[in-house]
Short mmCIF file of C-alpha atoms and ligand atoms in Angstrom, two decimals:
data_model
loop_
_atom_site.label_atom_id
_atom_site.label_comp_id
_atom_site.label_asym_id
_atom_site.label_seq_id
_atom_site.Cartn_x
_atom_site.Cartn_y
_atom_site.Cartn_z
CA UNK A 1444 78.23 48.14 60.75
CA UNK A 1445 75.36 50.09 62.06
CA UNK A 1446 71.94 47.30 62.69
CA UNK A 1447 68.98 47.92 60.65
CA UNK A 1448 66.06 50.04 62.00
CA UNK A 1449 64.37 46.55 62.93
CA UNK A 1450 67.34 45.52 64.61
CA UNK A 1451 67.68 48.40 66.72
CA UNK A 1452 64.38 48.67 67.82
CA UNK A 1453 64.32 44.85 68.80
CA UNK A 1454 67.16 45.09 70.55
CA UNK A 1455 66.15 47.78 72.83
CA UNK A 1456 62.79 46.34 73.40
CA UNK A 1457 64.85 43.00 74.42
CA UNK A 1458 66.64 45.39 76.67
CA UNK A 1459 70.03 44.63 74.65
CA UNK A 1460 72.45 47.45 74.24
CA UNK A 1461 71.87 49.69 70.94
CA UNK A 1462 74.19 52.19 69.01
CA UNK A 1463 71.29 54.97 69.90
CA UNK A 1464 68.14 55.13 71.27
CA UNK A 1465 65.43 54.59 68.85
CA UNK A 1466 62.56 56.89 68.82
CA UNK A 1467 58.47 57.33 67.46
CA UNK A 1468 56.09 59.16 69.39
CA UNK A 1469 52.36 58.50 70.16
CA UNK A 1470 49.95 60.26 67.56
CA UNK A 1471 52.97 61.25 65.66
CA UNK A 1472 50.88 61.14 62.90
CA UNK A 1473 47.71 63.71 63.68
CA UNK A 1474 46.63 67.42 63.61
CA UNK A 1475 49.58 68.98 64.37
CA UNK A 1476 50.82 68.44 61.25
CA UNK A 1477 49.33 70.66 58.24
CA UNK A 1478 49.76 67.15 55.33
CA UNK A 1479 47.55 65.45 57.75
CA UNK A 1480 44.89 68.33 58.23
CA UNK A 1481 45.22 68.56 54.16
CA UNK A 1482 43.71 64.91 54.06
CA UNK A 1483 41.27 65.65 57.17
CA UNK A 1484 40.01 69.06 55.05
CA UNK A 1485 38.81 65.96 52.42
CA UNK A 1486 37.57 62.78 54.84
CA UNK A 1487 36.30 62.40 58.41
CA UNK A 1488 38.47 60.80 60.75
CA UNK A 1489 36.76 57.78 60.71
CA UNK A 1490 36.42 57.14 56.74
CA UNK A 1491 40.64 57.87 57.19
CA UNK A 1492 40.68 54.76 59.68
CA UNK A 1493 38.59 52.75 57.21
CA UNK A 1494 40.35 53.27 54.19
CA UNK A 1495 43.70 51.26 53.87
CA UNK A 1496 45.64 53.60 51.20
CA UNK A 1497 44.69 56.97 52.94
CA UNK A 1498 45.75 55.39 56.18
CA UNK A 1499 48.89 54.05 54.93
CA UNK A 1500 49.68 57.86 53.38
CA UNK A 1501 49.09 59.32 56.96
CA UNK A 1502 50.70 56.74 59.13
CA UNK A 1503 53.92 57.53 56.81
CA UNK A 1504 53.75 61.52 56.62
CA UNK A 1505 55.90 62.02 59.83
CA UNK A 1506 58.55 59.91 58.73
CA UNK A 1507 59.03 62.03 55.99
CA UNK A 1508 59.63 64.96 57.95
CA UNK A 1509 61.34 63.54 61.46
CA UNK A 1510 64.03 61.58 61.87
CA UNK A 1511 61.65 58.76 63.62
CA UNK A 1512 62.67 55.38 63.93
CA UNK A 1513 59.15 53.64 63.81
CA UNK A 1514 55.92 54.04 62.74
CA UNK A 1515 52.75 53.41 64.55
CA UNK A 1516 49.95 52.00 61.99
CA UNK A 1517 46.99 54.58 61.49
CA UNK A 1518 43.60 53.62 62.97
CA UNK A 1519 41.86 54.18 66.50
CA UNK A 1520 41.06 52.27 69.55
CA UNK A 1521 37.51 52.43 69.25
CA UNK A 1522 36.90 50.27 66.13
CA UNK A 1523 36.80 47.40 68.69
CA UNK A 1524 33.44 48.83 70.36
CA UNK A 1525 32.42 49.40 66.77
CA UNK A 1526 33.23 45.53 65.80
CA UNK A 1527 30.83 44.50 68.78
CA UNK A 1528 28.02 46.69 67.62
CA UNK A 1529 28.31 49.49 69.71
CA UNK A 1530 28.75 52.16 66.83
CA UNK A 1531 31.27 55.33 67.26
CA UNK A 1532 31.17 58.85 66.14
CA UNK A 1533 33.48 61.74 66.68
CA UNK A 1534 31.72 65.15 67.40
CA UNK A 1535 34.06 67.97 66.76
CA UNK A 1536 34.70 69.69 70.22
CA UNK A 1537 33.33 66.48 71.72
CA UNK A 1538 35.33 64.07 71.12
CA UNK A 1539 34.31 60.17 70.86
CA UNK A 1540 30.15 59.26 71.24
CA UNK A 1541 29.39 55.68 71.52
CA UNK A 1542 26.06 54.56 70.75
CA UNK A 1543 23.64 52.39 73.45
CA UNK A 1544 26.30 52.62 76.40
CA UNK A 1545 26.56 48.90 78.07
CA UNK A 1546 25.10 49.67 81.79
CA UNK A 1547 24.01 45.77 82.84
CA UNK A 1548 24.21 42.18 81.53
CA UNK A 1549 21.59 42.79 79.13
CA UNK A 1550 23.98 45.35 77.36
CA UNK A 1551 26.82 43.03 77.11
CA UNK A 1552 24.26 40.41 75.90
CA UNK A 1553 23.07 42.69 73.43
CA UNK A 1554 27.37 42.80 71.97
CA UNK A 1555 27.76 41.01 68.54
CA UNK A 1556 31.40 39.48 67.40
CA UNK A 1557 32.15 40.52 64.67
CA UNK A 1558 34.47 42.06 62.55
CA UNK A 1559 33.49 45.76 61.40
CA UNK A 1560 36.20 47.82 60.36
CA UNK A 1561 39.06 45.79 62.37
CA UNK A 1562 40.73 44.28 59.23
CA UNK A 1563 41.64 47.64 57.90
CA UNK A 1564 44.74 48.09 60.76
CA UNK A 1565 46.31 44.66 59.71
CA UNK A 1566 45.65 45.93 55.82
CA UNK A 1567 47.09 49.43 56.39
CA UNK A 1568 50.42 47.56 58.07
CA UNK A 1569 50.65 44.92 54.96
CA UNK A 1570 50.99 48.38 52.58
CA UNK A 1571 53.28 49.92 54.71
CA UNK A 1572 55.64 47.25 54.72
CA UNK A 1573 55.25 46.73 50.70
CA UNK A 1574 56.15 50.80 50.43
CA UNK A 1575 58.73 51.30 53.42
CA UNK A 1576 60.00 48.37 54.20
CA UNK A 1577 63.20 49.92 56.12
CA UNK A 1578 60.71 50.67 59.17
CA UNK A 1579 59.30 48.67 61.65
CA UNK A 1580 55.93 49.57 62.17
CA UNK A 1581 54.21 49.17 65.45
CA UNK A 1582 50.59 47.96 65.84
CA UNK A 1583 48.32 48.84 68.93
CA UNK A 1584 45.06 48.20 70.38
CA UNK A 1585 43.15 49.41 73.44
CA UNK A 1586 43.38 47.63 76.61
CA UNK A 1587 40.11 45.48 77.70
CA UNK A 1588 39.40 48.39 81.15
CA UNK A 1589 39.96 51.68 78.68
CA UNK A 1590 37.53 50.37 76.10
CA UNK A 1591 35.31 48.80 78.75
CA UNK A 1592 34.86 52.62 80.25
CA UNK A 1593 34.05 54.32 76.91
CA UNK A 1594 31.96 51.28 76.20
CA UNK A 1595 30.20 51.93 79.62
CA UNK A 1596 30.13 55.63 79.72
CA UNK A 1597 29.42 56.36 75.97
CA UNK A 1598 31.80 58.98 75.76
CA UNK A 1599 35.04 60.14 77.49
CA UNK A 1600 34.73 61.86 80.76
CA UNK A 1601 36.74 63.25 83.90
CA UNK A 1602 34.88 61.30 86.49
CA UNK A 1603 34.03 58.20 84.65
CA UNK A 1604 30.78 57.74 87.08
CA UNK A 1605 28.71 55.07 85.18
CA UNK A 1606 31.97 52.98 84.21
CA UNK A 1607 33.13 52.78 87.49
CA UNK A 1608 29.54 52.68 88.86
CA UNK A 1609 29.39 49.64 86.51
CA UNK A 1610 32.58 47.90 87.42
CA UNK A 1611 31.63 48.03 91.71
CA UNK A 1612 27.96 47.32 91.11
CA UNK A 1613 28.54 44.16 89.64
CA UNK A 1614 31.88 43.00 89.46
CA UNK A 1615 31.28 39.37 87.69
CA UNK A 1616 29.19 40.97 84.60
CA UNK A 1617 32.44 43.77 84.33
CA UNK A 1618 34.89 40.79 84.60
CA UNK A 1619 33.33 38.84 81.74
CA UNK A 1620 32.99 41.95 79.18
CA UNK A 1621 36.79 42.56 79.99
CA UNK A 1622 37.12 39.05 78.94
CA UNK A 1623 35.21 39.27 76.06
CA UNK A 1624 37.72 42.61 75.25
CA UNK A 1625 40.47 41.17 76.12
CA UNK A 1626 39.93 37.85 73.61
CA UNK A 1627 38.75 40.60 70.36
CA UNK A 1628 41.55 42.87 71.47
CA UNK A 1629 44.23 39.92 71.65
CA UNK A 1630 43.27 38.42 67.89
CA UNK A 1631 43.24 41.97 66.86
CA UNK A 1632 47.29 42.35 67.98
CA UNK A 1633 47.70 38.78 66.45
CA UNK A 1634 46.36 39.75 63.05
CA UNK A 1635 48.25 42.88 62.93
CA UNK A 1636 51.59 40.80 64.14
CA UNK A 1637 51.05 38.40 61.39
CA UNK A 1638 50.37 41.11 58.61
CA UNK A 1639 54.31 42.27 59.33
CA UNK A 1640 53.63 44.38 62.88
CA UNK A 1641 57.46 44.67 64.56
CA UNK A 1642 56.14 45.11 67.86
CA UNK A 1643 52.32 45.53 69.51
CA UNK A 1644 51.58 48.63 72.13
CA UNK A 1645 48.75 47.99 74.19
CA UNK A 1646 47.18 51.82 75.69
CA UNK A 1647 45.48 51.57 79.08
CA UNK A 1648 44.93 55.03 78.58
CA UNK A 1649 42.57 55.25 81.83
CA UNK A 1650 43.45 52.62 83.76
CA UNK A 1651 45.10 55.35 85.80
CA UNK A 1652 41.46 56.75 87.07
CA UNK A 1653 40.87 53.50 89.10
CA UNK A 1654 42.32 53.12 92.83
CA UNK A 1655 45.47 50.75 92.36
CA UNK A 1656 43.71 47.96 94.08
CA UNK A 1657 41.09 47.76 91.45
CA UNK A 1658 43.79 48.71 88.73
CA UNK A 1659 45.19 44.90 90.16
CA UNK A 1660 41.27 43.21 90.37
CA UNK A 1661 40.33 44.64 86.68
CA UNK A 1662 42.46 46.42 84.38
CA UNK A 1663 46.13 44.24 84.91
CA UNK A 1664 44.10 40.57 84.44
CA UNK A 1665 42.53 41.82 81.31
CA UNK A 1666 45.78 43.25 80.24
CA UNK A 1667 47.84 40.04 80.81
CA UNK A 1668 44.76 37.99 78.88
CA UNK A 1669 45.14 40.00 75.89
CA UNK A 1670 48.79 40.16 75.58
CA UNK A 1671 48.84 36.12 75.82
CA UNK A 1672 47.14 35.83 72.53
CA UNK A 1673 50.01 37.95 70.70
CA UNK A 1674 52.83 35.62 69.45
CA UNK A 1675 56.14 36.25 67.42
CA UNK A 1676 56.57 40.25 68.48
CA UNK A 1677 57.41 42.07 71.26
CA UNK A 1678 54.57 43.71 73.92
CA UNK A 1679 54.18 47.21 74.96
CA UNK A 1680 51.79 48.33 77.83
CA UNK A 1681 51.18 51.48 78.34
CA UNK A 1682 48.96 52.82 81.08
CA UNK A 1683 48.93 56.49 81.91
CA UNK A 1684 49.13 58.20 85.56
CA UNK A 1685 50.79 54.53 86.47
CA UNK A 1686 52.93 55.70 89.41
CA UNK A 1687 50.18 54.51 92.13
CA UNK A 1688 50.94 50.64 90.64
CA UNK A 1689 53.65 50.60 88.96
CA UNK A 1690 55.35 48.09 90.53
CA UNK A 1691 52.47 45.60 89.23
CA UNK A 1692 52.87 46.26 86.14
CA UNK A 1693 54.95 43.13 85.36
CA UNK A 1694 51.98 40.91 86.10
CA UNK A 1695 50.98 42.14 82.35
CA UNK A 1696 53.59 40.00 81.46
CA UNK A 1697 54.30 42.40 78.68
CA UNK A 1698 58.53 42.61 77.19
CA UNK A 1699 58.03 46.50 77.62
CA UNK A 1700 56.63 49.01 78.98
CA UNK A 1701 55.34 52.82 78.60
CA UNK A 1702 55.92 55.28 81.23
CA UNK A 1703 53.82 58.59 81.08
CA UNK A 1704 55.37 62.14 81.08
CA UNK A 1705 54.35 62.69 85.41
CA UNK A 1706 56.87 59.74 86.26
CA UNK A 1707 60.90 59.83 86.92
CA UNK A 1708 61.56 57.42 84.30
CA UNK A 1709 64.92 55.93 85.92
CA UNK A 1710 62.59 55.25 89.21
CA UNK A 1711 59.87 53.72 86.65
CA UNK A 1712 62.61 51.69 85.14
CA UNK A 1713 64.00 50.33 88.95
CA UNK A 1714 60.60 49.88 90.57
CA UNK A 1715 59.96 47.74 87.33
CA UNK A 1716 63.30 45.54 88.40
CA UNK A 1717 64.92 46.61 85.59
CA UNK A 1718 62.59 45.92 82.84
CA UNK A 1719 62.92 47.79 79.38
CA UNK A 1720 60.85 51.19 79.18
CA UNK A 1721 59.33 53.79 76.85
CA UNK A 1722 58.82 57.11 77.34
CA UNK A 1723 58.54 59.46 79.12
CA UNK A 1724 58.76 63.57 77.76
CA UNK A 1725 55.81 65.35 79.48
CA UNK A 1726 54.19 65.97 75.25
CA UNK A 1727 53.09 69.91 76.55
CA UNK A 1728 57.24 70.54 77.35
CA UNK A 1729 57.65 70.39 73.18
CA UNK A 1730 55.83 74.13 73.41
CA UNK A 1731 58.88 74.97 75.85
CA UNK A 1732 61.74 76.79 74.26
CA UNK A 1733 64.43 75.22 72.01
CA UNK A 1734 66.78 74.97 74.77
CA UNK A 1735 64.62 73.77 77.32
CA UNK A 1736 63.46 71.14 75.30
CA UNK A 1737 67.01 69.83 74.17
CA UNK A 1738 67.71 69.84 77.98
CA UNK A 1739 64.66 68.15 79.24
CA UNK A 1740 65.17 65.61 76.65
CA UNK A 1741 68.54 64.52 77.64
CA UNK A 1742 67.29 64.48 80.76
CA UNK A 1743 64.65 61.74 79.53
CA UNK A 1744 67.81 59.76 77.48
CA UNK A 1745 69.50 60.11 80.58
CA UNK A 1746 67.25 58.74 83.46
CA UNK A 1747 66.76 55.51 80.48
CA UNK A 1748 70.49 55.06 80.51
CA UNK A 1749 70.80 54.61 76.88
CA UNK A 1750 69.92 50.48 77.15
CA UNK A 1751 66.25 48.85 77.24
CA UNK A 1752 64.81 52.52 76.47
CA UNK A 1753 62.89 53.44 73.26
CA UNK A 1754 62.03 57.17 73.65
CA UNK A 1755 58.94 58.52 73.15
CA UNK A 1756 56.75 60.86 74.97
CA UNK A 1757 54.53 60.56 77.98
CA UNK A 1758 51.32 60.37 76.25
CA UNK A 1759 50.16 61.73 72.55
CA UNK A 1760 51.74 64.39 70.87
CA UNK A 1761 48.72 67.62 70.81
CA UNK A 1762 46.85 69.34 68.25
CA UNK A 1763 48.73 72.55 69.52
CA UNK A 1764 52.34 71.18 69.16
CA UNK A 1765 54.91 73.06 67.15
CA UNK A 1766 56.61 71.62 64.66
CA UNK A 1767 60.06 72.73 65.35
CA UNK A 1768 59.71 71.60 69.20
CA UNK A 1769 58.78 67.52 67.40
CA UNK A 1770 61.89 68.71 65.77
CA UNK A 1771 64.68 69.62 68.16
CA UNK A 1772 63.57 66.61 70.52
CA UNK A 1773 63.92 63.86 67.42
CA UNK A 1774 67.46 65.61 66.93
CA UNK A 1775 68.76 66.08 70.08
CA UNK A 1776 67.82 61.63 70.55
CA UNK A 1777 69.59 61.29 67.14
CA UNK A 1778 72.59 62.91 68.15
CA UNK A 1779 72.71 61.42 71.86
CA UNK A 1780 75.08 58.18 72.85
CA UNK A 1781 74.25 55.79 75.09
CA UNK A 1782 77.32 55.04 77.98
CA UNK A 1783 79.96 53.11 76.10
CA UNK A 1784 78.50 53.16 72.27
CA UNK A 1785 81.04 54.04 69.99
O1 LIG B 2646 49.64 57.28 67.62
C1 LIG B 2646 49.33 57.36 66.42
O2 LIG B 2646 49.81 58.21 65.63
C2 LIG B 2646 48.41 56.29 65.86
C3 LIG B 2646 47.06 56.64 65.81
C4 LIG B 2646 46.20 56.71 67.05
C5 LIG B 2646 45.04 57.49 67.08
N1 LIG B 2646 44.34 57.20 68.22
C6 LIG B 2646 44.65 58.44 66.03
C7 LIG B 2646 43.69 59.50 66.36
C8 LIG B 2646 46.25 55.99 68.25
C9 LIG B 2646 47.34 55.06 68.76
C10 LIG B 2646 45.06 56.29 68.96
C11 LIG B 2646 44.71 55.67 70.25
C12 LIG B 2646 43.58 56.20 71.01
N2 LIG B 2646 42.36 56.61 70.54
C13 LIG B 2646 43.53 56.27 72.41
C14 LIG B 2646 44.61 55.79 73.34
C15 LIG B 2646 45.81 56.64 73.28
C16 LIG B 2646 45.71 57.90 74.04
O3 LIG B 2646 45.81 58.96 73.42
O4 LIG B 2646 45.62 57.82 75.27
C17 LIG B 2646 42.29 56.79 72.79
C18 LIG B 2646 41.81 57.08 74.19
C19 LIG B 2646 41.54 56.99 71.60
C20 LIG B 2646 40.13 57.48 71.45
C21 LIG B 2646 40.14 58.77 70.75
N3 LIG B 2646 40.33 58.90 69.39
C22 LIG B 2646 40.06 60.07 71.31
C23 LIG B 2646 39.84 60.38 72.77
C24 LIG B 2646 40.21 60.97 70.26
C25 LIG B 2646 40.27 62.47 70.35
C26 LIG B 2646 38.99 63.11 69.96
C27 LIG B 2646 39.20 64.55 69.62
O5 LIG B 2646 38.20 65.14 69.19
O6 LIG B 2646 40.31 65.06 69.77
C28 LIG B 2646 40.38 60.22 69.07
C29 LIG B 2646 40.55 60.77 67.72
C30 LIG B 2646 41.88 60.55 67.09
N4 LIG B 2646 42.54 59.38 67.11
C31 LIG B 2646 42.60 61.51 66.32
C32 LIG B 2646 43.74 60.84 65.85
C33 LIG B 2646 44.81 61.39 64.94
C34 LIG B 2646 42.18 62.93 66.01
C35 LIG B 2646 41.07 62.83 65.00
C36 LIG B 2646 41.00 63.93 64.00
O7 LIG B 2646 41.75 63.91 62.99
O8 LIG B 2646 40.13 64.80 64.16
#
């Protein structure tokens, strides 16, 4: 008999062999597709992240058109910036604006605990589960160093100047706001674990932009000191442009981890002794032509050798990605058998 959705995905997150590689993508659920911009034409982003039911109807609209094995609940990583005060806008063009950026100690003094919109992830997983119970959902949050650098920066940037100017200038104050992070951001995992969440993926989106040794001093501690407050599910890290440090990674102590689309995933996977891996299709390949995308992605299935993989892509599916290219990658996974599966 073939094992449950839930089954399948545990097992390959446990790095236990599976009948066939499960699959779900990062922003599967977003502007490429026309249902979602249909609900966007109606609410902002951020009233769709605060509303439970609309977020619910999102998170589930690419299920209904790919043949995905998981979702990932429907919110943001910036509602934990928002739940210490530091209120978040999206500019079109623009992209996030953070009020009051935290430069010294005074700014992180100035940070208030509390809860904002943060409930609304753990409520938007409880109504998935009630209406599609068949599929795991995943829940996420942003890693302590990625938020720290919006937090510090007030917006997203290439050079990241003031967060890194922040993090060298004094290293204590940057050590106990990552604390701070990583305590909010572990209870945030925990609640959305304990409202039904099959598995937690941290994103260390920029963690990447620091020189590996700092990646070690900052970003990995933080990382590891969220994860430990998440109990009862299994642990996903994913930090972008990782090849510098990749062989630290397992100090996260995570079950799992994400590989972006730049790496050799079967080199990701040894350097990592073996550990199970997600990833890794470059997201910009799935504007490639049919064939070349069929081919690149058994290329991906490949390199994971068909056990302790869950594919995905290397970072979050674009705005600009076609529909059929989502398509003939979720098929071509479907259809693929891992050594020895019957
Ligand atoms: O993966 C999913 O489908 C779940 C939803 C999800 C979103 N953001 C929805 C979203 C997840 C997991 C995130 C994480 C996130 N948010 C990250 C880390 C992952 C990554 O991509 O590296 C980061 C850095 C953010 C912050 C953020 N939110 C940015 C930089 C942007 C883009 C701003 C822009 O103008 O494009 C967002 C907005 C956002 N988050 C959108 C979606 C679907 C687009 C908003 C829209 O509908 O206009």
């Amino acid at each position: 008999m073939s094992p449950t959705a839930h089954e399948r995905l545990a097992r390959a997150l446990a790095g236990e062999a599976v009948d066939r590689v499960p699959a779900w993508l990062m922003r599967q659920a977003g502007r490429y597709l026309p249902e979602y911009r249909e609900v966007r034409a109606r609410v902002s982003f951020l009233e769709l992240c605060r509303d439970a039911d609309l977020a619910c109807e999102v998170t589930i609209q690419p299920l209904d058109r790919f043949p995905l094995d998981a979702a990932i609940v429907f919110s943001d990583i910036l509602t934990v910036p928002e739940a210490l005060g530091q209120p978040v806008e999206f500019t079109a063009g623009h992209g996030p604006v953070l009020a009051d950026p935290v430069r010294d100690r005074a700014g992180i003094a100035a940070l208030r605990r509390g809860q904002g919109h943060l409930p609304v992830a753990a409520e938007t997983i409880r109504r998935f589960r009630a209406a599609r119970p068949e599929v795991p959902i995943l829940g996420f949050a942003g890693a302590p160093l990625t938020l720290l650098f919006y937090m510090v920066e007030g917006s997203g940037s290439r050079d990241w100047v003031h967060a890194k100017r922040f993090l060298y200038a004094d290293p204590e104050a940057a050590r106990q706001l990552l604390d701070l992070l990583a305590d909010v951001v572990g209870e945030h995992l925990q609640a959305q674990v304990e409202a039904g969440a099959a598995a937690v993926q941290l994103f260390d989106t920029w963690a990447g932009a620091l020189p590996a040794e700092d990646v070690r001093r900052f970003a990995l501690p933080a990382a590891a000191r969220a994860l430990s407050h998440v109990r009862g599910a299994p642990r996903i890290y994913f930090a972008k442009d990782a090849a510098p440090f990749v062989a630290s990674l397992p100090e996260v102590g995570a079950e799992a981890y994400g590989v972006d689309g730049r790496m050799d995933l079967a080199e990701a996977r040894r350097a990592l002794g073996d550990l199970p891996v997600q990833g890794n299709l470059d997201p910009v390949l799935l504007h490639a032509p049919r064939d070349t995308i069929v081919a690149r992605t058994r290329a991906v299935l490949e390199a994971g050798g068909g056990r302790g993989h869950v594919f995905n892509l290397g970072h979050g599916l674009l705005p600009t990605t076609p529909i059929e290219g989502v398509q003939a990658m979720l098929e071509t996974v479907r259809a693929w058998r891992p050594p020895g599966a019957a």
